[in-house]
Every structure is written in structure tokens, then in C-alpha cells.
């Protein structure tokens, strides 16, 4: 009987599931989202902002993607979607597919068996901050809060640059930016614009899906005089938690239930503010906080700025304490633990790079997924993926524990493709000089929560640490990286190859994906060095720049020795010169001129004449 | 220590007070030469010695006032101005200080020559002053005549003092105000002590060795300063291109231009670590040496060597290399001696006359004076 019900439900799901098709063509468009500066942005189908993709849970999504950008490659990543069984649809270029050349097309085709708030964005280096990103909503009639709200809003947040990434990146990855200072954005966008009004009805409950589709700064979000309830983070339903201030990093999502007030007498400020701790410097003209309005009435006379000094920003809601609605318990002790230290350092070219355990991610010559598919039995050997893709091979169904220690002094939102993780420990921030790695033996560690919070993007605090767990139940090639695009550019990425033998069994790469590789002459077989004869031979792989030589090299020693020699020679000359002054002493002069001056000691006026003969003699 | 003791300032003060004390000692030696012996002269002699000291004291007093004001104003106004592009100013100040130290340094090794030089100058000015005794009473030159022994040290001390102020101002442009007072006093004390030893006719040899050692030291400092100046200018350019506070990273990677680096050790940063700061002040240490800083250090020493060669040539041949025909011949040592004796006599004569001592016939003085003038003018 029970199995019959399950079957019936499955059948019902099949009939209700539909296929949703989108045609997305990336194109350059002019836009002026903040009203301060018009610039070229990447839109979709000649419109910016790109559309929100909406599907119902269980739907199959088919996206015909065409790269309409004339000057660069592109791909799309579906942020937060697990791609279970469709690892080739994940999107990162040189990981699960080849980049799509200008004018070329690929199809993304996958089934969405998830619910909640997601987003999509370009996943070639440094592209989506130019505008190619949008919301991806999976509606779910079964959600526990489905009948607790009347209306639904999607509010993307982001920071905005007036310069294109192709201007900013070379300056950022430069000898002349040795500290790796991230470019400072010009403004914060709210719903892709500024100074906007969200018109609301009184006494109504709204489901607001907040998505930080930005690439850098975290944002504080609050609504004047309103509390709200958090019901979802990154696609994971949570027990309702009341908050009045949340902290949203790049790529994080929050669904909140907001019940409006009974009266329409007053409009309220919606405040967003950059986390200025993430900025290396704060230009004088930078507005850290932006104000938009919750409009109960049309009278704008009471619009006023959401002055953050009126809002205590010290204690935003800590997502660590959220409880998933499904009450999934903590995963058992890990089968496989990965400990990584996050650091930033300069390599021999003077550029500042980011590292997991001294490896800065360097793209392989063959997309890693295609190496899995072509490596046969060698696919279980992490070596074939190259030394600088920082690949870790995971066994199917193992419990994986990632310990991330922050040796850097910045906040990093870490994202894992293909999974959400349980966050079982997250330290407070520590001082710049006091990076504190995770010590499993320490008695200071709080006990792991029984029902840990889960999400796909978790921030790590400055100089702190965190411990994440997930079960390797989703075969595929998944990146684990910081979602700050600048840090991605700096190489703060590692690769998980999860259950490679199963990937080989279940993956059937579409012909148009192979064709994309052919367009750009990207090899599709072989190891990271595109060597398909011997997968263990990495000769010619892309390698990171070498580390700076420590201390004195031959050049330095020669320079130092020569400096010392010239100083000694110089001092020798000085001594010589000084010693020759001895010939100027009276004694010497007297000796030279053969004069007895003793008599002259008693010199008086009459003696003048007696001295004169010397003078005459001398002349 | 580096924050309270500027080695450059010490040497400037040492050098200037040494020069002033030598001049004083030359003056005193004059008086001794002219008045030693006979008892009747002793009263006059003592009053003249007093004049010398009063003059010197007055000069020093005015200097202290000017110097204090100058440095006070300088630090209250100046530092804000330079805070903005500190590297640039540090570089320029270091180079200015190098030039100043270099100019005055070698002269210190010519202490005997310096003594000679001052003997000539003083003799000349005394002789000149006596020439003016026939002028009308309100002529300033006439007025000063009676107090020549006070005016000369006054002017000398004032001159050296103001020179010291300007030099201290110059070499300390980039340093903190707190690093100035201590070296000022120690430098003064050391210079005066040295001058006193020279006056007392101490061991010429050991004085000279001391001077050689301290000059070597001074030039080590100057070479380091020069290299540091170039380093700061390079750093300024790099920091400007980098568009931020590149020193933010301390001494680690990112704090310097890798492309211009000759060596770099991630420690021992003289900008951060006090001990290494002293090492830098003395020997020009850089934990992050650049092509510019290394080359400039070596070039500096080469220039010093060449300068010394040229100076020795000048001493031997009486003119600078290649410039022989443009320079007039200098007085010989015997001529100088002669002139000095005349000056001493003239001064004695004038003083004795002023003091109302009529033991010596007037006309003989007059005639001698005229002859002296002729001699000198040759």
C-alpha cells in the first residue's frame, strides 16, 4: 500500500512536471542602472537587466544559450542547482564545459528537483559583474510557508561598477596592485536600480526573495520599523526566524516573510549598506548605504535616508543558528577530511594571488569533466587533473568534511557547486595578527549543532575558521571557491571530482557542447596538460607563477658585496685625504720652510721687519 | 633610539661648533701672540679676551633664538604639508641632506687648513678695520673698530650658528622633531670639546685620526641617505602607480616593486623596526633594495673618490683639474704668516692706543701700519 502511494505520487509528479524553455542570447546593451553613469553592460536578448527564470519544482529547464557578445566567450552557471546526473550542465568554463565562443550556441537541459531561490550568472572569468546575472526562482506549492503569504517579490541586490571588468581586472591583477586591493564599487543596486520604491499594501504578507547577485561586497539589509521572518536560505527552507537585520554576502539568498503594517500613514526606509570592512579604502564620495522605500502611500514627502547610524549594525542575524525545516541531523563523522588554509600572497610577477594551501587555481588545458570522461581508470587519480587545479577526488557517498582556516583578514563567502553543506562550526573573527585555525582538540570549540544550518554559500570571518560537512552523493566536477569574483580571479578555487567512475557512467555530453570546444580548438581529451597518451604525464600543464625567491639571490649578494666594497674604497680615499692634511700643520709648514718660529712667540711690532725677509725670500 | 637621535643632526652640529671653536681659538691665539709677556698688557689682554667671549656668547644667544623659532615654525607648519605624499618628500629631503652633508664633510678633514684660512680672514678683517680709523665717528665701520674683538666672534658664531640651523633644518626635514634636541646638544658639546683640544695643542695626529674616523662615518651616513633618497623616490612612483598604501603589508610581498628589486628580505624593515632603522641611518641598510638604491649607493662613493682626487690635485697644483687658467693664485703659507703677524701687531697697537698707553711714539705706528697695508695688498 505504501509503495503504491509513493508510485502514485511519483506518477503525479511526472504528469505535473513540465518543460520550460528559454532562449537566452547574451548581448551588449547600454544601461544606466544607478542613474549616475551610462555604460555598456551585458544583457540578455538585448535587454538589461536579464530576465528572471522561473520554474516549478520538478520542471525540466531547457535553455538555448547563444553567445551574442562579439568580443568574448561565455557560459552560464546555475547557482545552487545540484545538476544531479547532469554534471555537464553546471556551466563553469574549463570545468564542466568549454567556453562558448562569440556567435556559438549551447543547450542547457536539466531537471530542477529543488525549491527556493537561486540565480544564474556567467561563469567565465570576470564576466557576470558586467551585468550578466539574474534571478532563478523555483516555485514550490508544497513549501511549508506556501499559504503564509499573499504576494511574492524578488529583490536582487548587488554592487555596481562604472567601469567594465576588462578595465578593472588588468588594474587589479597588476604589479601595481601588490596588496590585491579589490576595486571599489561606485554604488549599491537594489532591484537593479537606486532610490526606488517598493509599493506595498497594508496588512499583507509578502514573501521577499533577497538575492545578492553581486560579485564583491556583502550587504546589510533592514527595513525601518519592521521585523521579518527568515524562511529560506539558499534553497533550504528554515524554521521561521525573526530578524530585523541580515547580512547577505555575494551569492547568498534569503527568503523573508514581511507582514506590512495596518495603516498607510507612513512610508518606511529600506536600508542597504556595504560591509565597509571589505573595502581597502573608502573614497570620500562613496555612499556606503543606500535607501529605497517601502511605499505605503504615494506621498513621498516623508522619504528620508536610512541613516545607518540610527541602525545598530553590530549584530546582524547569524545564519549559523538557523534550523532547516526538514530537521536533517548532522552527518556522521567524516570519511574524508580536507583542511585548507586561505591566504593571499604575491608571486614572482608581483601580482597578488589567493591560495588554498599555497595553490592558486590555474585553469587546465582540458575541461576537468572531460578529463574525467577520457581518463578511464586513471580518473580516480587526482594527479591527472593537474597540480594547479587543486583537485581532490571524492569517493561516492563519503561524508566529506571541509575545514577552512582563514589566514587572510577578509571575509570570504565560500560556495560549493553541486551541493549545500552543513555548517557545523564557524568561529568569530580574529585580529589581523591572530589568524586562528580550527583545532579539533580545543576545548573552546562549541559542540556541533544537532541540526546544522545548510546552505550553498557560507561566509568565513576574518582570520577565523569554519567546518563544513556534506555527503558526496552527487557525482560531478564541483568547484569550491570564494564567490568574490576578484578572489576567483586571484585563484581562490579548488576542484572536487566526486565519484569519477559514476560520472563516466551517467554523463553523455551533448554534441553542441563538444562543438563549442571545437570552435575554440580546446582539446576535449587528456589530462590537465591535454596529454591523452599518458594521463600521468603533466608536462606542459598550465602552472601558477613561481613563488618569490626568499631573501638574497645571487643578484642581491653581488649587489651587497659591491656596495660594501665601494664603501670601503670610499672610506680609504677619505682616510688618505684626511691623512694628507697632516702636511698642513704648522709643524710641517715650518719644517718645509726651514723657519724657526719660536722667536716669534714673543713677537711684537718691531719684529715685523725681522720676519719680512722670509717673505721676500719666499717670493 | 632612532626617534630621539638623528645622527645627521649630530654631525652637522659637531662640525659647525668645531669650526666656530676653531675660529675662537685662532682669535684667542692672536691675542696671546700679541699680548703675552709684559705685565702692562695683561689688563688689556684680559679685557680683549673678555670681549671675545662676550661676542661669542651674544652670537650664540641670538642663534639659539633664531634656531628655536625657525625649527618651531618649521615643525608646526611643515609636517602637515608633507604628510600627503610622504615618500616623495622623504626622498627629496634625504637627497637634500646628502648634498648638505657631502658639502661640509670633507672640509672637516682640513682642520689645519681651516685654521689657516681663518687666520687669514681674521687678519684681513683686523687690518681692514684699522684702515678705517680715520673715518668720521658715525661711520659704522669706525664704530665697530673699538670692539673688533667682540664683533668678530659675534659674527663668526652667528654665521656658523645660522649655517648650522639651515643645515639642521635641511638634514632633519624628514625626521621627527623629537629626534633633534639630543643630537644638537651632544654635537655642540663634542665640537666644542674637539675645538678646545685643538686650541690646547693636543696631539695633532690623534685629532686627525679622530676626524678621519668621524668623516668616514659621516659619509657612510650620507651614502646611505642618498641611496635612501633614491629609494623613496622610486617608492613614491610605485606607490603612486599602485594607488594606495603599499606599505600596508609591512615588509612582506606587496610592499615593494618586485620588478625593481635587487634583494628583499621579509624582515629587518627599517621603516618599522627601530633597530634596523639605526642600521639604516648609519649604513643605509635596506631590507628591500632596488636597482636605484644599490646603484645610487655605489655611484655616490665613486663621486666621493673622484672629488677627493680632484681636491688633492688642487692642493698640489693650486687649481682644480682642467680649470687652471681660470683661477688666481693663492697666497703662500709664508705670506699668510706674515699677514697674521701684522694683524696681531696692529690690533695690539690700536688697543694699547685706545687704552691710553703712550709709551710708544705715535708716528712709528702710523708708518708701520701703512707698510703693512702695502704688504698685504701685494
GROMACS .gro file of C-alpha atoms in nm, chain A residues 328-537:
model
  210
  328UNK     CA    1   1.808   1.688   0.878
  329UNK     CA    2   2.052   1.581   1.151
  330UNK     CA    3   2.424   1.631   1.149
  331UNK     CA    4   2.609   1.396   0.917
  332UNK     CA    5   2.821   1.129   1.086
  333UNK     CA    6   3.194   1.160   1.142
  334UNK     CA    7   3.364   1.230   0.811
  335UNK     CA    8   3.522   0.964   0.590
  336UNK     CA    9   3.734   1.224   0.422
  337UNK     CA   10   3.855   1.547   0.575
  338UNK     CA   11   4.002   1.830   0.370
  339UNK     CA   12   4.179   2.109   0.555
  340UNK     CA   13   4.255   2.422   0.357
  341UNK     CA   14   4.423   2.745   0.457
  342UNK     CA   15   4.315   3.059   0.278
  343UNK     CA   16   4.589   3.310   0.214
  344UNK     CA   17   4.684   3.591  -0.017
  345UNK     CA   18   5.036   3.642  -0.141
  346UNK     CA   19   5.241   3.783  -0.425
  347UNK     CA   20   5.409   3.562  -0.677
  348UNK     CA   21   5.715   3.632  -0.883
  349UNK     CA   22   5.530   3.857  -1.127
  350UNK     CA   23   5.439   4.090  -0.842
  351UNK     CA   24   5.069   4.017  -0.872
  352UNK     CA   25   4.872   3.932  -0.561
  353UNK     CA   26   4.715   3.586  -0.577
  354UNK     CA   27   4.484   3.393  -0.348
  355UNK     CA   28   4.567   3.045  -0.228
  356UNK     CA   29   4.418   2.732  -0.080
  357UNK     CA   30   4.721   2.566   0.077
  358UNK     CA   31   4.965   2.756  -0.141
  359UNK     CA   32   4.793   2.657  -0.465
  360UNK     CA   33   4.633   2.926  -0.673
  361UNK     CA   34   4.385   2.778  -0.918
  362UNK     CA   35   4.518   2.770  -1.270
  363UNK     CA   36   4.289   2.656  -1.547
  364UNK     CA   37   4.364   2.319  -1.707
  365UNK     CA   38   4.400   2.276  -2.082
  366UNK     CA   39   4.111   2.030  -2.092
  367UNK     CA   40   3.788   2.096  -1.901
  368UNK     CA   41   3.817   1.882  -1.591
  369UNK     CA   42   3.491   1.698  -1.660
  370UNK     CA   43   3.624   1.594  -2.000
  371UNK     CA   44   3.941   1.469  -1.837
  372UNK     CA   45   3.722   1.254  -1.610
  373UNK     CA   46   3.542   1.119  -1.914
  374UNK     CA   47   3.859   1.045  -2.109
  375UNK     CA   48   4.088   0.921  -1.832
  376UNK     CA   49   3.935   0.575  -1.785
  377UNK     CA   50   4.066   0.417  -1.468
  378UNK     CA   51   4.312   0.700  -1.414
  379UNK     CA   52   4.015   0.925  -1.336
  380UNK     CA   53   4.038   0.828  -0.970
  381UNK     CA   54   4.392   0.963  -0.955
  382UNK     CA   55   4.380   1.333  -0.871
  383UNK     CA   56   4.713   1.383  -1.047
  384UNK     CA   57   4.555   1.365  -1.393
  385UNK     CA   58   4.362   1.685  -1.321
  386UNK     CA   59   4.684   1.877  -1.282
  387UNK     CA   60   4.870   2.014  -0.985
  388UNK     CA   61   4.730   2.364  -1.012
  389UNK     CA   62   4.358   2.291  -1.041
  390UNK     CA   63   4.387   2.176  -0.681
  391UNK     CA   64   4.171   1.873  -0.746
  392UNK     CA   65   4.052   1.643  -0.471
  393UNK     CA   66   3.886   1.316  -0.574
  394UNK     CA   67   3.592   1.216  -0.353
  395UNK     CA   68   3.451   0.866  -0.310
  396UNK     CA   69   3.082   0.824  -0.379
  397UNK     CA   70   2.865   0.861  -0.065
  398UNK     CA   71   3.153   0.950   0.165
  399UNK     CA   72   3.088   1.210   0.429
  400UNK     CA   73   3.321   1.495   0.346
  401UNK     CA   74   3.437   1.748   0.599
  402UNK     CA   75   3.598   2.070   0.483
  403UNK     CA   76   3.790   2.272   0.738
  404UNK     CA   77   3.860   2.621   0.610
  405UNK     CA   78   4.112   2.828   0.801
  406UNK     CA   79   4.131   3.192   0.710
  407UNK     CA   80   4.487   3.320   0.716
  408UNK     CA   81   4.355   3.628   0.539
  409UNK     CA   82   4.199   3.926   0.706
  410UNK     CA   83   3.895   3.950   0.483
  411UNK     CA   84   3.550   3.796   0.484
  412UNK     CA   85   3.510   3.524   0.222
  413UNK     CA   86   3.179   3.380   0.105
  414UNK     CA   87   3.262   3.023   0.002
  415UNK     CA   88   3.041   2.844  -0.244
  416UNK     CA   89   3.034   2.480  -0.341
  417UNK     CA   90   2.886   2.378  -0.673
  418UNK     CA   91   2.660   2.074  -0.676
  419UNK     CA   92   2.593   2.072  -0.302
  420UNK     CA   93   2.478   2.254   0.001
  421UNK     CA   94   2.677   2.194   0.314
  422UNK     CA   95   2.609   2.166   0.679
  423UNK     CA   96   2.783   2.444   0.866
  424UNK     CA   97   2.887   2.278   1.191
  425UNK     CA   98   3.139   2.526   1.324
  426UNK     CA   99   3.212   2.885   1.244
  427UNK     CA  100   3.443   3.094   1.456
  428UNK     CA  101   3.411   3.462   1.528
  429UNK     CA  102   3.657   3.689   1.352
  430UNK     CA  103   4.003   3.728   1.498
  431UNK     CA  104   4.252   4.010   1.477
  432UNK     CA  105   4.475   4.066   1.176
  433UNK     CA  106   4.775   3.931   1.360
  434UNK     CA  107   4.594   3.643   1.517
  435UNK     CA  108   4.465   3.404   1.248
  436UNK     CA  109   4.314   3.115   1.436
  437UNK     CA  110   4.293   2.783   1.254
  438UNK     CA  111   4.047   2.516   1.358
  439UNK     CA  112   4.180   2.296   1.633
  440UNK     CA  113   3.962   1.985   1.672
  441UNK     CA  114   4.121   1.915   2.010
  442UNK     CA  115   4.042   2.258   2.151
  443UNK     CA  116   3.805   2.263   2.442
  444UNK     CA  117   3.688   2.607   2.329
  445UNK     CA  118   3.503   2.462   2.032
  446UNK     CA  119   3.129   2.483   2.077
  447UNK     CA  120   2.953   2.149   2.033
  448UNK     CA  121   2.836   2.078   1.678
  449UNK     CA  122   2.468   2.158   1.636
  450UNK     CA  123   2.238   1.856   1.615
  451UNK     CA  124   2.052   2.006   1.322
  452UNK     CA  125   2.306   2.223   1.143
  453UNK     CA  126   2.215   2.505   0.912
  454UNK     CA  127   2.267   2.419   0.545
  455UNK     CA  128   2.330   2.646   0.250
  456UNK     CA  129   2.548   2.660  -0.059
  457UNK     CA  130   2.731   2.985   0.015
  458UNK     CA  131   2.877   3.040   0.361
  459UNK     CA  132   3.091   3.323   0.475
  460UNK     CA  133   3.412   3.276   0.666
  461UNK     CA  134   3.506   3.553   0.904
  462UNK     CA  135   3.839   3.738   0.901
  463UNK     CA  136   4.125   3.530   1.045
  464UNK     CA  137   3.870   3.275   1.162
  465UNK     CA  138   3.776   2.922   1.062
  466UNK     CA  139   3.476   2.708   0.978
  467UNK     CA  140   3.389   2.342   0.944
  468UNK     CA  141   3.154   2.219   0.673
  469UNK     CA  142   3.012   1.874   0.601
  470UNK     CA  143   2.833   1.722   0.307
  471UNK     CA  144   2.770   1.378   0.167
  472UNK     CA  145   2.929   1.302  -0.168
  473UNK     CA  146   2.602   1.181  -0.317
  474UNK     CA  147   2.615   1.387  -0.636
  475UNK     CA  148   2.869   1.264  -0.891
  476UNK     CA  149   3.023   1.551  -1.081
  477UNK     CA  150   3.304   1.802  -1.102
  478UNK     CA  151   3.233   2.073  -0.849
  479UNK     CA  152   3.424   2.387  -0.775
  480UNK     CA  153   3.465   2.509  -0.421
  481UNK     CA  154   3.552   2.876  -0.435
  482UNK     CA  155   3.519   3.218  -0.288
  483UNK     CA  156   3.229   3.394  -0.457
  484UNK     CA  157   3.403   3.727  -0.463
  485UNK     CA  158   3.480   3.749  -0.831
  486UNK     CA  159   3.809   3.923  -0.761
  487UNK     CA  160   3.925   3.637  -0.546
  488UNK     CA  161   3.813   3.389  -0.810
  489UNK     CA  162   4.032   3.580  -1.050
  490UNK     CA  163   4.313   3.551  -0.795
  491UNK     CA  164   4.268   3.174  -0.787
  492UNK     CA  165   4.082   3.105  -0.462
  493UNK     CA  166   3.934   2.787  -0.606
  494UNK     CA  167   3.966   2.415  -0.563
  495UNK     CA  168   3.807   2.131  -0.756
  496UNK     CA  169   3.622   1.830  -0.627
  497UNK     CA  170   3.593   1.536  -0.862
  498UNK     CA  171   3.317   1.339  -0.699
  499UNK     CA  172   3.273   0.971  -0.783
  500UNK     CA  173   3.454   0.986  -1.119
  501UNK     CA  174   3.359   0.632  -1.221
  502UNK     CA  175   2.990   0.714  -1.183
  503UNK     CA  176   3.036   1.038  -1.375
  504UNK     CA  177   3.176   0.832  -1.659
  505UNK     CA  178   2.873   0.602  -1.649
  506UNK     CA  179   2.599   0.861  -1.636
  507UNK     CA  180   2.733   1.153  -1.840
  508UNK     CA  181   2.651   1.192  -2.202
  509UNK     CA  182   2.788   1.520  -2.321
  510UNK     CA  183   2.567   1.690  -2.578
  511UNK     CA  184   2.710   1.734  -2.928
  512UNK     CA  185   2.670   2.113  -2.909
  513UNK     CA  186   2.895   2.116  -2.602
  514UNK     CA  187   3.161   1.923  -2.792
  515UNK     CA  188   3.114   2.165  -3.081
  516UNK     CA  189   3.179   2.461  -2.851
  517UNK     CA  190   3.521   2.310  -2.779
  518UNK     CA  191   3.593   2.259  -3.146
  519UNK     CA  192   3.503   2.626  -3.214
  520UNK     CA  193   3.783   2.737  -2.985
  521UNK     CA  194   4.016   2.444  -3.051
  522UNK     CA  195   4.000   2.343  -2.687
  523UNK     CA  196   4.113   1.980  -2.650
  524UNK     CA  197   3.847   1.752  -2.506
  525UNK     CA  198   4.052   1.452  -2.412
  526UNK     CA  199   4.358   1.409  -2.200
  527UNK     CA  200   4.480   1.518  -1.863
  528UNK     CA  201   4.514   1.879  -1.745
  529UNK     CA  202   4.804   1.917  -1.986
  530UNK     CA  203   4.592   1.773  -2.272
  531UNK     CA  204   4.811   1.466  -2.276
  532UNK     CA  205   4.589   1.172  -2.368
  533UNK     CA  206   4.865   0.919  -2.428
  534UNK     CA  207   4.992   0.914  -2.074
  535UNK     CA  208   4.750   1.063  -1.827
  536UNK     CA  209   5.012   1.074  -1.556
  537UNK     CA  210   5.248   1.287  -1.761
   0.00000   0.00000   0.00000
